[in-house]
């Protein structure tokens, strides 16, 4: 009976674990993003009342994934789309020139430099609170055979932003022109064209309302789920206790029957020996 009892206990414990897992199931909605991008996504999702966390996705590349409750997955995808997240991949100076490269032609080196410079400026502009996405395009004058530059440097910038409560943009056009012009040699602010595009963002939802559930503090939205989980665990343990009690009583009855049978067998053996002795005499 002992192997059967152990098997029953393990079955009950596995059932409890599966029940808890079913109520606390989560899913990853974003993969392979840098840590600063992951932190930004988590901050936005938590503003919308979604309990998001990050987990290491690729330790070698240093990338992360965002995990949310499965029930919020559809809502999360909508929010990320509105916020243009995750940001499109762009290379900065550390990505292009941070590692040893093979020898490239002057034309290729110029193109890589422009790509890295644009990536740095886009990253700088997007670091401003309220800027959702920035795109920067820079045109540098080419040099003729004498080394003289033909034309002037110019740039164009497109910024999508979330207006503040008063409807204002997080940056003025003159601020954007100054930021870009200061980063490009020979570029004057007047040669930087700026397009500011406000976008509609879902209103920020109230943050989680935390309540105490016994010794544990949880979000009010998870209170019902926690009650169900605790109820299932208690019911499972009560059922397991009743089953073990029944098993104990059953084993006690079988033990008593075995003792009675052993006594009867010994009595029969003594009776047989007594009959044999009487026949021999």
PDB file of C-alpha atoms in Angstrom:
ATOM      1  CA  UNK A   1       0.000   0.000   0.000  1.00  0.00           C
ATOM      2  CA  UNK A   2       2.871   2.404   0.585  1.00  0.00           C
ATOM      3  CA  UNK A   3       3.812   2.833  -3.131  1.00  0.00           C
ATOM      4  CA  UNK A   4       0.160   3.516  -3.900  1.00  0.00           C
ATOM      5  CA  UNK A   5       0.016   6.082  -1.118  1.00  0.00           C
ATOM      6  CA  UNK A   6       3.145   7.901  -2.346  1.00  0.00           C
ATOM      7  CA  UNK A   7       1.780   7.959  -5.880  1.00  0.00           C
ATOM      8  CA  UNK A   8      -1.475   9.459  -4.665  1.00  0.00           C
ATOM      9  CA  UNK A   9       0.303  12.188  -2.703  1.00  0.00           C
ATOM     10  CA  UNK A  10       2.456  13.151  -5.690  1.00  0.00           C
ATOM     11  CA  UNK A  11      -0.629  13.230  -7.941  1.00  0.00           C
ATOM     12  CA  UNK A  12      -2.387  15.597  -5.557  1.00  0.00           C
ATOM     13  CA  UNK A  13       0.649  17.898  -5.291  1.00  0.00           C
ATOM     14  CA  UNK A  14       1.061  17.999  -9.072  1.00  0.00           C
ATOM     15  CA  UNK A  15      -2.623  18.879  -9.404  1.00  0.00           C
ATOM     16  CA  UNK A  16      -2.181  21.763  -6.980  1.00  0.00           C
ATOM     17  CA  UNK A  17       0.847  23.029  -8.898  1.00  0.00           C
ATOM     18  CA  UNK A  18      -1.021  22.897 -12.205  1.00  0.00           C
ATOM     19  CA  UNK A  19      -3.938  24.785 -10.717  1.00  0.00           C
ATOM     20  CA  UNK A  20      -1.689  27.559  -9.454  1.00  0.00           C
ATOM     21  CA  UNK A  21       0.096  27.688 -12.809  1.00  0.00           C
ATOM     22  CA  UNK A  22      -3.194  27.949 -14.690  1.00  0.00           C
ATOM     23  CA  UNK A  23      -4.238  31.003 -12.671  1.00  0.00           C
ATOM     24  CA  UNK A  24      -0.824  32.683 -12.847  1.00  0.00           C
ATOM     25  CA  UNK A  25      -0.023  31.984 -16.510  1.00  0.00           C
ATOM     26  CA  UNK A  26       2.099  34.613 -18.262  1.00  0.00           C
ATOM     27  CA  UNK A  27       3.327  35.153 -21.795  1.00  0.00           C
ATOM     28  CA  UNK A  28       6.193  37.027 -23.448  1.00  0.00           C
ATOM     29  CA  UNK A  29       5.088  39.830 -25.782  1.00  0.00           C
ATOM     30  CA  UNK A  30       8.456  41.360 -26.714  1.00  0.00           C
ATOM     31  CA  UNK A  31      11.774  39.620 -27.375  1.00  0.00           C
ATOM     32  CA  UNK A  32      15.377  40.615 -28.029  1.00  0.00           C
ATOM     33  CA  UNK A  33      15.323  44.249 -26.836  1.00  0.00           C
ATOM     34  CA  UNK A  34      18.102  46.164 -25.029  1.00  0.00           C
ATOM     35  CA  UNK A  35      17.703  46.725 -21.306  1.00  0.00           C
ATOM     36  CA  UNK A  36      16.975  50.465 -21.593  1.00  0.00           C
ATOM     37  CA  UNK A  37      14.233  49.707 -24.129  1.00  0.00           C
ATOM     38  CA  UNK A  38      12.843  46.979 -21.856  1.00  0.00           C
ATOM     39  CA  UNK A  39      12.742  49.409 -18.923  1.00  0.00           C
ATOM     40  CA  UNK A  40      10.925  51.967 -21.064  1.00  0.00           C
ATOM     41  CA  UNK A  41       8.317  49.407 -22.145  1.00  0.00           C
ATOM     42  CA  UNK A  42       7.767  48.260 -18.561  1.00  0.00           C
ATOM     43  CA  UNK A  43       7.281  51.853 -17.377  1.00  0.00           C
ATOM     44  CA  UNK A  44       4.663  52.527 -20.072  1.00  0.00           C
ATOM     45  CA  UNK A  45       2.788  49.281 -19.438  1.00  0.00           C
ATOM     46  CA  UNK A  46       2.724  49.870 -15.689  1.00  0.00           C
ATOM     47  CA  UNK A  47       1.308  53.346 -16.345  1.00  0.00           C
ATOM     48  CA  UNK A  48      -1.529  51.532 -18.121  1.00  0.00           C
ATOM     49  CA  UNK A  49      -2.117  49.276 -15.111  1.00  0.00           C
ATOM     50  CA  UNK A  50      -0.419  46.161 -16.533  1.00  0.00           C
ATOM     51  CA  UNK A  51       1.972  44.214 -14.312  1.00  0.00           C
ATOM     52  CA  UNK A  52       4.884  43.722 -16.728  1.00  0.00           C
ATOM     53  CA  UNK A  53       8.281  42.258 -15.872  1.00  0.00           C
ATOM     54  CA  UNK A  54      11.486  41.626 -17.804  1.00  0.00           C
ATOM     55  CA  UNK A  55      13.538  38.458 -18.138  1.00  0.00           C
ATOM     56  CA  UNK A  56      16.907  37.780 -19.727  1.00  0.00           C
ATOM     57  CA  UNK A  57      16.368  36.621 -23.303  1.00  0.00           C
ATOM     58  CA  UNK A  58      19.917  36.233 -24.637  1.00  0.00           C
ATOM     59  CA  UNK A  59      22.731  36.571 -22.052  1.00  0.00           C
ATOM     60  CA  UNK A  60      25.416  36.785 -24.736  1.00  0.00           C
ATOM     61  CA  UNK A  61      23.757  39.685 -26.568  1.00  0.00           C
ATOM     62  CA  UNK A  62      22.451  41.293 -23.377  1.00  0.00           C
ATOM     63  CA  UNK A  63      18.858  41.358 -24.619  1.00  0.00           C
ATOM     64  CA  UNK A  64      15.638  41.034 -22.639  1.00  0.00           C
ATOM     65  CA  UNK A  65      12.039  39.934 -23.107  1.00  0.00           C
ATOM     66  CA  UNK A  66       8.882  41.458 -21.608  1.00  0.00           C
ATOM     67  CA  UNK A  67       6.456  39.154 -19.804  1.00  0.00           C
ATOM     68  CA  UNK A  68       2.845  40.056 -18.971  1.00  0.00           C
ATOM     69  CA  UNK A  69      -0.230  38.174 -17.718  1.00  0.00           C
ATOM     70  CA  UNK A  70      -1.745  36.228 -20.591  1.00  0.00           C
ATOM     71  CA  UNK A  71      -5.112  37.922 -20.130  1.00  0.00           C
ATOM     72  CA  UNK A  72      -3.487  41.322 -20.887  1.00  0.00           C
ATOM     73  CA  UNK A  73      -1.611  40.237 -24.032  1.00  0.00           C
ATOM     74  CA  UNK A  74      -4.054  41.730 -26.557  1.00  0.00           C
ATOM     75  CA  UNK A  75      -4.232  45.018 -24.649  1.00  0.00           C
ATOM     76  CA  UNK A  76      -0.430  45.144 -24.446  1.00  0.00           C
ATOM     77  CA  UNK A  77       0.025  44.713 -28.188  1.00  0.00           C
ATOM     78  CA  UNK A  78      -2.362  47.606 -28.802  1.00  0.00           C
ATOM     79  CA  UNK A  79      -0.498  49.868 -26.368  1.00  0.00           C
ATOM     80  CA  UNK A  80       2.889  49.004 -27.860  1.00  0.00           C
ATOM     81  CA  UNK A  81       1.598  49.777 -31.330  1.00  0.00           C
ATOM     82  CA  UNK A  82       0.352  53.184 -30.191  1.00  0.00           C
ATOM     83  CA  UNK A  83       3.693  53.990 -28.576  1.00  0.00           C
ATOM     84  CA  UNK A  84       5.667  52.691 -31.602  1.00  0.00           C
ATOM     85  CA  UNK A  85       7.396  50.126 -29.407  1.00  0.00           C
ATOM     86  CA  UNK A  86       9.718  48.395 -29.575  1.00  0.00           C
ATOM     87  CA  UNK A  87      11.673  51.050 -31.437  1.00  0.00           C
ATOM     88  CA  UNK A  88      12.945  50.116 -34.900  1.00  0.00           C
ATOM     89  CA  UNK A  89      16.512  48.832 -34.775  1.00  0.00           C
ATOM     90  CA  UNK A  90      19.095  51.521 -35.343  1.00  0.00           C
ATOM     91  CA  UNK A  91      22.869  51.453 -35.088  1.00  0.00           C
ATOM     92  CA  UNK A  92      24.852  53.983 -33.091  1.00  0.00           C
ATOM     93  CA  UNK A  93      28.573  54.757 -32.982  1.00  0.00           C
ATOM     94  CA  UNK A  94      29.247  52.013 -30.427  1.00  0.00           C
ATOM     95  CA  UNK A  95      27.527  49.462 -32.683  1.00  0.00           C
ATOM     96  CA  UNK A  96      29.309  50.472 -35.881  1.00  0.00           C
ATOM     97  CA  UNK A  97      32.759  51.496 -34.695  1.00  0.00           C
ATOM     98  CA  UNK A  98      32.865  49.693 -31.351  1.00  0.00           C
ATOM     99  CA  UNK A  99      34.298  46.514 -32.838  1.00  0.00           C
ATOM    100  CA  UNK A 100      37.212  45.861 -35.145  1.00  0.00           C
ATOM    101  CA  UNK A 101      36.182  46.120 -38.776  1.00  0.00           C
ATOM    102  CA  UNK A 102      37.757  45.169 -42.032  1.00  0.00           C
ATOM    103  CA  UNK A 103      39.152  47.977 -44.141  1.00  0.00           C
ATOM    104  CA  UNK A 104      36.343  49.868 -45.872  1.00  0.00           C
ATOM    105  CA  UNK A 105      36.347  52.395 -48.667  1.00  0.00           C
ATOM    106  CA  UNK A 106      35.994  56.125 -47.915  1.00  0.00           C
ATOM    107  CA  UNK A 107      32.470  56.028 -49.359  1.00  0.00           C
ATOM    108  CA  UNK A 108      31.466  53.136 -47.085  1.00  0.00           C
ATOM    109  CA  UNK A 109      33.074  54.822 -44.086  1.00  0.00           C
ATOM    110  CA  UNK A 110      31.110  58.007 -44.838  1.00  0.00           C
ATOM    111  CA  UNK A 111      27.845  56.058 -45.061  1.00  0.00           C
ATOM    112  CA  UNK A 112      28.556  54.244 -41.782  1.00  0.00           C
ATOM    113  CA  UNK A 113      29.384  57.531 -40.080  1.00  0.00           C
ATOM    114  CA  UNK A 114      26.116  59.091 -41.238  1.00  0.00           C
ATOM    115  CA  UNK A 115      24.143  56.042 -40.094  1.00  0.00           C
ATOM    116  CA  UNK A 116      25.746  56.142 -36.659  1.00  0.00           C
ATOM    117  CA  UNK A 117      25.277  59.901 -36.315  1.00  0.00           C
ATOM    118  CA  UNK A 118      21.612  59.674 -37.245  1.00  0.00           C
ATOM    119  CA  UNK A 119      21.147  56.823 -34.777  1.00  0.00           C
ATOM    120  CA  UNK A 120      22.740  58.839 -31.962  1.00  0.00           C
ATOM    121  CA  UNK A 121      20.531  61.852 -32.670  1.00  0.00           C
ATOM    122  CA  UNK A 122      17.401  59.719 -32.834  1.00  0.00           C
ATOM    123  CA  UNK A 123      18.320  58.111 -29.521  1.00  0.00           C
ATOM    124  CA  UNK A 124      18.919  61.540 -27.957  1.00  0.00           C
ATOM    125  CA  UNK A 125      15.590  62.936 -29.131  1.00  0.00           C
ATOM    126  CA  UNK A 126      13.655  59.837 -28.037  1.00  0.00           C
ATOM    127  CA  UNK A 127      15.155  60.113 -24.562  1.00  0.00           C
ATOM    128  CA  UNK A 128      13.043  63.247 -24.017  1.00  0.00           C
ATOM    129  CA  UNK A 129       9.878  62.408 -22.093  1.00  0.00           C
ATOM    130  CA  UNK A 130       6.891  62.578 -24.442  1.00  0.00           C
ATOM    131  CA  UNK A 131       8.805  61.849 -27.664  1.00  0.00           C
ATOM    132  CA  UNK A 132       7.523  58.561 -29.024  1.00  0.00           C
ATOM    133  CA  UNK A 133       9.650  58.239 -32.171  1.00  0.00           C
ATOM    134  CA  UNK A 134      12.259  60.350 -33.952  1.00  0.00           C
ATOM    135  CA  UNK A 135      13.688  59.986 -37.446  1.00  0.00           C
ATOM    136  CA  UNK A 136      16.713  61.997 -38.514  1.00  0.00           C
ATOM    137  CA  UNK A 137      18.155  62.277 -42.022  1.00  0.00           C
ATOM    138  CA  UNK A 138      21.397  64.163 -42.588  1.00  0.00           C
ATOM    139  CA  UNK A 139      22.946  65.248 -45.862  1.00  0.00           C
ATOM    140  CA  UNK A 140      26.603  66.330 -45.789  1.00  0.00           C
ATOM    141  CA  UNK A 141      28.253  68.247 -48.613  1.00  0.00           C
ATOM    142  CA  UNK A 142      30.574  66.257 -50.846  1.00  0.00           C
ATOM    143  CA  UNK A 143      34.156  67.260 -51.552  1.00  0.00           C
ATOM    144  CA  UNK A 144      35.516  67.762 -55.027  1.00  0.00           C
ATOM    145  CA  UNK A 145      38.970  66.724 -56.168  1.00  0.00           C
ATOM    146  CA  UNK A 146      40.489  69.876 -54.655  1.00  0.00           C
ATOM    147  CA  UNK A 147      39.011  69.149 -51.241  1.00  0.00           C
ATOM    148  CA  UNK A 148      36.475  71.972 -51.464  1.00  0.00           C
ATOM    149  CA  UNK A 149      33.010  71.191 -50.156  1.00  0.00           C
ATOM    150  CA  UNK A 150      30.157  71.579 -52.588  1.00  0.00           C
ATOM    151  CA  UNK A 151      26.846  72.660 -51.092  1.00  0.00           C
ATOM    152  CA  UNK A 152      25.853  72.937 -47.457  1.00  0.00           C
ATOM    153  CA  UNK A 153      24.966  70.449 -44.776  1.00  0.00           C
ATOM    154  CA  UNK A 154      21.262  70.022 -44.148  1.00  0.00           C
ATOM    155  CA  UNK A 155      18.987  67.740 -42.199  1.00  0.00           C
ATOM    156  CA  UNK A 156      15.352  66.767 -41.825  1.00  0.00           C
ATOM    157  CA  UNK A 157      13.720  65.524 -38.630  1.00  0.00           C
ATOM    158  CA  UNK A 158      10.338  63.882 -38.078  1.00  0.00           C
ATOM    159  CA  UNK A 159       9.154  63.609 -34.492  1.00  0.00           C
ATOM    160  CA  UNK A 160       6.057  61.820 -33.257  1.00  0.00           C
ATOM    161  CA  UNK A 161       5.183  62.922 -29.769  1.00  0.00           C
ATOM    162  CA  UNK A 162       2.573  62.605 -27.074  1.00  0.00           C
ATOM    163  CA  UNK A 163       1.130  66.019 -26.133  1.00  0.00           C
ATOM    164  CA  UNK A 164       1.111  66.991 -22.465  1.00  0.00           C
ATOM    165  CA  UNK A 165      -2.203  67.707 -20.657  1.00  0.00           C
ATOM    166  CA  UNK A 166      -2.169  71.260 -22.053  1.00  0.00           C
ATOM    167  CA  UNK A 167      -1.667  69.959 -25.616  1.00  0.00           C
ATOM    168  CA  UNK A 168       1.937  71.161 -25.898  1.00  0.00           C
ATOM    169  CA  UNK A 169       4.794  69.241 -27.517  1.00  0.00           C
ATOM    170  CA  UNK A 170       7.712  68.088 -25.337  1.00  0.00           C
ATOM    171  CA  UNK A 171      10.141  69.971 -27.606  1.00  0.00           C
ATOM    172  CA  UNK A 172       9.939  73.129 -29.656  1.00  0.00           C
ATOM    173  CA  UNK A 173      11.053  73.084 -33.274  1.00  0.00           C
ATOM    174  CA  UNK A 174      13.868  75.482 -32.426  1.00  0.00           C
ATOM    175  CA  UNK A 175      15.070  73.074 -29.719  1.00  0.00           C
ATOM    176  CA  UNK A 176      15.184  70.218 -32.210  1.00  0.00           C
ATOM    177  CA  UNK A 177      17.028  72.371 -34.746  1.00  0.00           C
ATOM    178  CA  UNK A 178      19.600  73.370 -32.142  1.00  0.00           C
ATOM    179  CA  UNK A 179      20.170  69.771 -30.974  1.00  0.00           C
ATOM    180  CA  UNK A 180      20.737  68.487 -34.506  1.00  0.00           C
ATOM    181  CA  UNK A 181      22.807  71.453 -35.680  1.00  0.00           C
ATOM    182  CA  UNK A 182      25.159  71.221 -32.696  1.00  0.00           C
ATOM    183  CA  UNK A 183      25.867  67.563 -33.502  1.00  0.00           C
ATOM    184  CA  UNK A 184      26.752  68.081 -37.184  1.00  0.00           C
ATOM    185  CA  UNK A 185      29.784  70.053 -38.271  1.00  0.00           C
ATOM    186  CA  UNK A 186      28.921  72.934 -40.570  1.00  0.00           C
ATOM    187  CA  UNK A 187      25.160  72.603 -40.063  1.00  0.00           C
ATOM    188  CA  UNK A 188      23.211  75.708 -39.079  1.00  0.00           C
ATOM    189  CA  UNK A 189      19.803  75.501 -37.354  1.00  0.00           C
ATOM    190  CA  UNK A 190      18.018  77.186 -40.266  1.00  0.00           C
ATOM    191  CA  UNK A 191      19.042  74.272 -42.515  1.00  0.00           C
ATOM    192  CA  UNK A 192      17.237  71.754 -40.293  1.00  0.00           C
ATOM    193  CA  UNK A 193      13.624  71.128 -41.286  1.00  0.00           C
ATOM    194  CA  UNK A 194      11.425  69.740 -38.525  1.00  0.00           C
ATOM    195  CA  UNK A 195       8.039  68.020 -38.746  1.00  0.00           C
ATOM    196  CA  UNK A 196       6.196  67.558 -35.442  1.00  0.00           C
ATOM    197  CA  UNK A 197       3.399  64.979 -35.455  1.00  0.00           C
ATOM    198  CA  UNK A 198       1.180  64.553 -32.385  1.00  0.00           C
ATOM    199  CA  UNK A 199      -0.204  61.056 -31.989  1.00  0.00           C
ATOM    200  CA  UNK A 200      -3.178  59.756 -30.074  1.00  0.00           C
ATOM    201  CA  UNK A 201      -2.218  57.621 -27.110  1.00  0.00           C
ATOM    202  CA  UNK A 202      -4.522  55.600 -24.923  1.00  0.00           C
ATOM    203  CA  UNK A 203      -5.207  57.523 -21.715  1.00  0.00           C
ATOM    204  CA  UNK A 204      -3.126  56.435 -18.787  1.00  0.00           C
ATOM    205  CA  UNK A 205      -5.034  53.960 -16.669  1.00  0.00           C
ATOM    206  CA  UNK A 206      -5.000  54.169 -12.885  1.00  0.00           C
ATOM    207  CA  UNK A 207      -2.052  52.361 -11.347  1.00  0.00           C
ATOM    208  CA  UNK A 208      -2.648  49.119  -9.517  1.00  0.00           C
ATOM    209  CA  UNK A 209      -4.582  49.517  -6.269  1.00  0.00           C
ATOM    210  CA  UNK A 210      -2.779  47.300  -3.794  1.00  0.00           C
ATOM    211  CA  UNK A 211      -4.643  45.579  -0.968  1.00  0.00           C
ATOM    212  CA  UNK A 212      -3.626  43.266   1.850  1.00  0.00           C
ATOM    213  CA  UNK A 213      -4.640  39.625   1.571  1.00  0.00           C
ATOM    214  CA  UNK A 214      -3.540  38.121   4.854  1.00  0.00           C
ATOM    215  CA  UNK A 215       0.224  38.644   5.138  1.00  0.00           C
ATOM    216  CA  UNK A 216       0.530  39.280   1.369  1.00  0.00           C
ATOM    217  CA  UNK A 217       0.063  42.609  -0.440  1.00  0.00           C
ATOM    218  CA  UNK A 218      -1.280  42.189  -3.978  1.00  0.00           C
ATOM    219  CA  UNK A 219      -2.972  44.262  -6.691  1.00  0.00           C
ATOM    220  CA  UNK A 220      -6.710  44.587  -6.237  1.00  0.00           C
ATOM    221  CA  UNK A 221      -7.210  43.286  -9.781  1.00  0.00           C
ATOM    222  CA  UNK A 222      -5.516  40.036  -8.743  1.00  0.00           C
ATOM    223  CA  UNK A 223      -7.521  39.629  -5.533  1.00  0.00           C
ATOM    224  CA  UNK A 224     -10.185  37.402  -7.072  1.00  0.00           C
ATOM    225  CA  UNK A 225      -7.561  35.203  -8.726  1.00  0.00           C
ATOM    226  CA  UNK A 226      -5.659  34.892  -5.454  1.00  0.00           C
ATOM    227  CA  UNK A 227      -8.844  33.889  -3.616  1.00  0.00           C
ATOM    228  CA  UNK A 228      -9.518  31.169  -6.184  1.00  0.00           C
ATOM    229  CA  UNK A 229      -5.957  29.891  -5.927  1.00  0.00           C
ATOM    230  CA  UNK A 230      -6.072  29.778  -2.125  1.00  0.00           C
ATOM    231  CA  UNK A 231      -9.484  28.083  -2.217  1.00  0.00           C
ATOM    232  CA  UNK A 232      -8.266  25.425  -4.632  1.00  0.00           C
ATOM    233  CA  UNK A 233      -5.173  24.773  -2.512  1.00  0.00           C
ATOM    234  CA  UNK A 234      -7.245  24.468   0.693  1.00  0.00           C
ATOM    235  CA  UNK A 235      -9.775  22.168  -0.957  1.00  0.00           C
ATOM    236  CA  UNK A 236      -6.968  20.041  -2.389  1.00  0.00           C
ATOM    237  CA  UNK A 237      -5.258  19.734   1.004  1.00  0.00           C
ATOM    238  CA  UNK A 238      -8.551  18.896   2.744  1.00  0.00           C
ATOM    239  CA  UNK A 239      -9.284  16.250   0.118  1.00  0.00           C
ATOM    240  CA  UNK A 240      -5.741  14.927   0.498  1.00  0.00           C
ATOM    241  CA  UNK A 241      -6.126  14.807   4.293  1.00  0.00           C
ATOM    242  CA  UNK A 242      -9.449  12.948   4.064  1.00  0.00           C
ATOM    243  CA  UNK A 243      -7.954  10.537   1.576  1.00  0.00           C
ATOM    244  CA  UNK A 244      -4.972   9.858   3.839  1.00  0.00           C
ATOM    245  CA  UNK A 245      -7.317   9.373   6.801  1.00  0.00           C
ATOM    246  CA  UNK A 246      -9.363   6.891   4.805  1.00  0.00           C
ATOM    247  CA  UNK A 247      -6.202   5.125   3.702  1.00  0.00           C
ATOM    248  CA  UNK A 248      -5.043   4.914   7.326  1.00  0.00           C
ATOM    249  CA  UNK A 249      -8.301   3.416   8.491  1.00  0.00           C
ATOM    250  CA  UNK A 250      -8.292   0.962   5.595  1.00  0.00           C
ATOM    251  CA  UNK A 251      -4.734  -0.103   6.362  1.00  0.00           C
ATOM    252  CA  UNK A 252      -5.664  -0.474  10.069  1.00  0.00           C
ATOM    253  CA  UNK A 253      -8.551  -2.763   9.181  1.00  0.00           C
ATOM    254  CA  UNK A 254      -6.339  -4.805   6.883  1.00  0.00           C
ATOM    255  CA  UNK A 255      -3.702  -5.032   9.626  1.00  0.00           C
ATOM    256  CA  UNK A 256      -6.331  -6.282  12.118  1.00  0.00           C
ATOM    257  CA  UNK A 257      -7.590  -8.851   9.585  1.00  0.00           C
ATOM    258  CA  UNK A 258      -4.007  -9.992   8.991  1.00  0.00           C
ATOM    259  CA  UNK A 259      -3.358 -10.394  12.722  1.00  0.00           C
ATOM    260  CA  UNK A 260      -6.620 -12.318  13.117  1.00  0.00           C
ATOM    261  CA  UNK A 261      -5.720 -14.560  10.189  1.00  0.00           C
ATOM    262  CA  UNK A 262      -2.252 -15.202  11.655  1.00  0.00           C
ATOM    263  CA  UNK A 263      -3.808 -16.138  15.005  1.00  0.00           C
ATOM    264  CA  UNK A 264      -6.274 -18.467  13.321  1.00  0.00           C
ATOM    265  CA  UNK A 265      -3.449 -20.057  11.334  1.00  0.00           C
ATOM    266  CA  UNK A 266      -1.369 -20.610  14.467  1.00  0.00           C
ATOM    267  CA  UNK A 267      -4.418 -22.107  16.198  1.00  0.00           C
ATOM    268  CA  UNK A 268      -4.985 -24.462  13.288  1.00  0.00           C
ATOM    269  CA  UNK A 269      -1.312 -25.461  13.358  1.00  0.00           C
ATOM    270  CA  UNK A 270      -1.463 -26.199  17.093  1.00  0.00           C
ATOM    271  CA  UNK A 271      -4.666 -28.176  16.595  1.00  0.00           C
ATOM    272  CA  UNK A 272      -3.052 -30.178  13.804  1.00  0.00           C
ATOM    273  CA  UNK A 273      -0.024 -30.966  15.968  1.00  0.00           C
ATOM    274  CA  UNK A 274      -2.255 -32.067  18.854  1.00  0.00           C
ATOM    275  CA  UNK A 275      -4.233 -34.365  16.556  1.00  0.00           C
ATOM    276  CA  UNK A 276      -1.019 -35.843  15.198  1.00  0.00           C
ATOM    277  CA  UNK A 277       0.310 -36.545  18.683  1.00  0.00           C
ATOM    278  CA  UNK A 278      -2.895 -38.254  19.725  1.00  0.00           C
ATOM    279  CA  UNK A 279      -2.862 -40.515  16.656  1.00  0.00           C
ATOM    280  CA  UNK A 280       0.765 -41.494  17.273  1.00  0.00           C
ATOM    281  CA  UNK A 281       0.077 -42.588  20.828  1.00  0.00           C
TER     282      UNK A 281
END
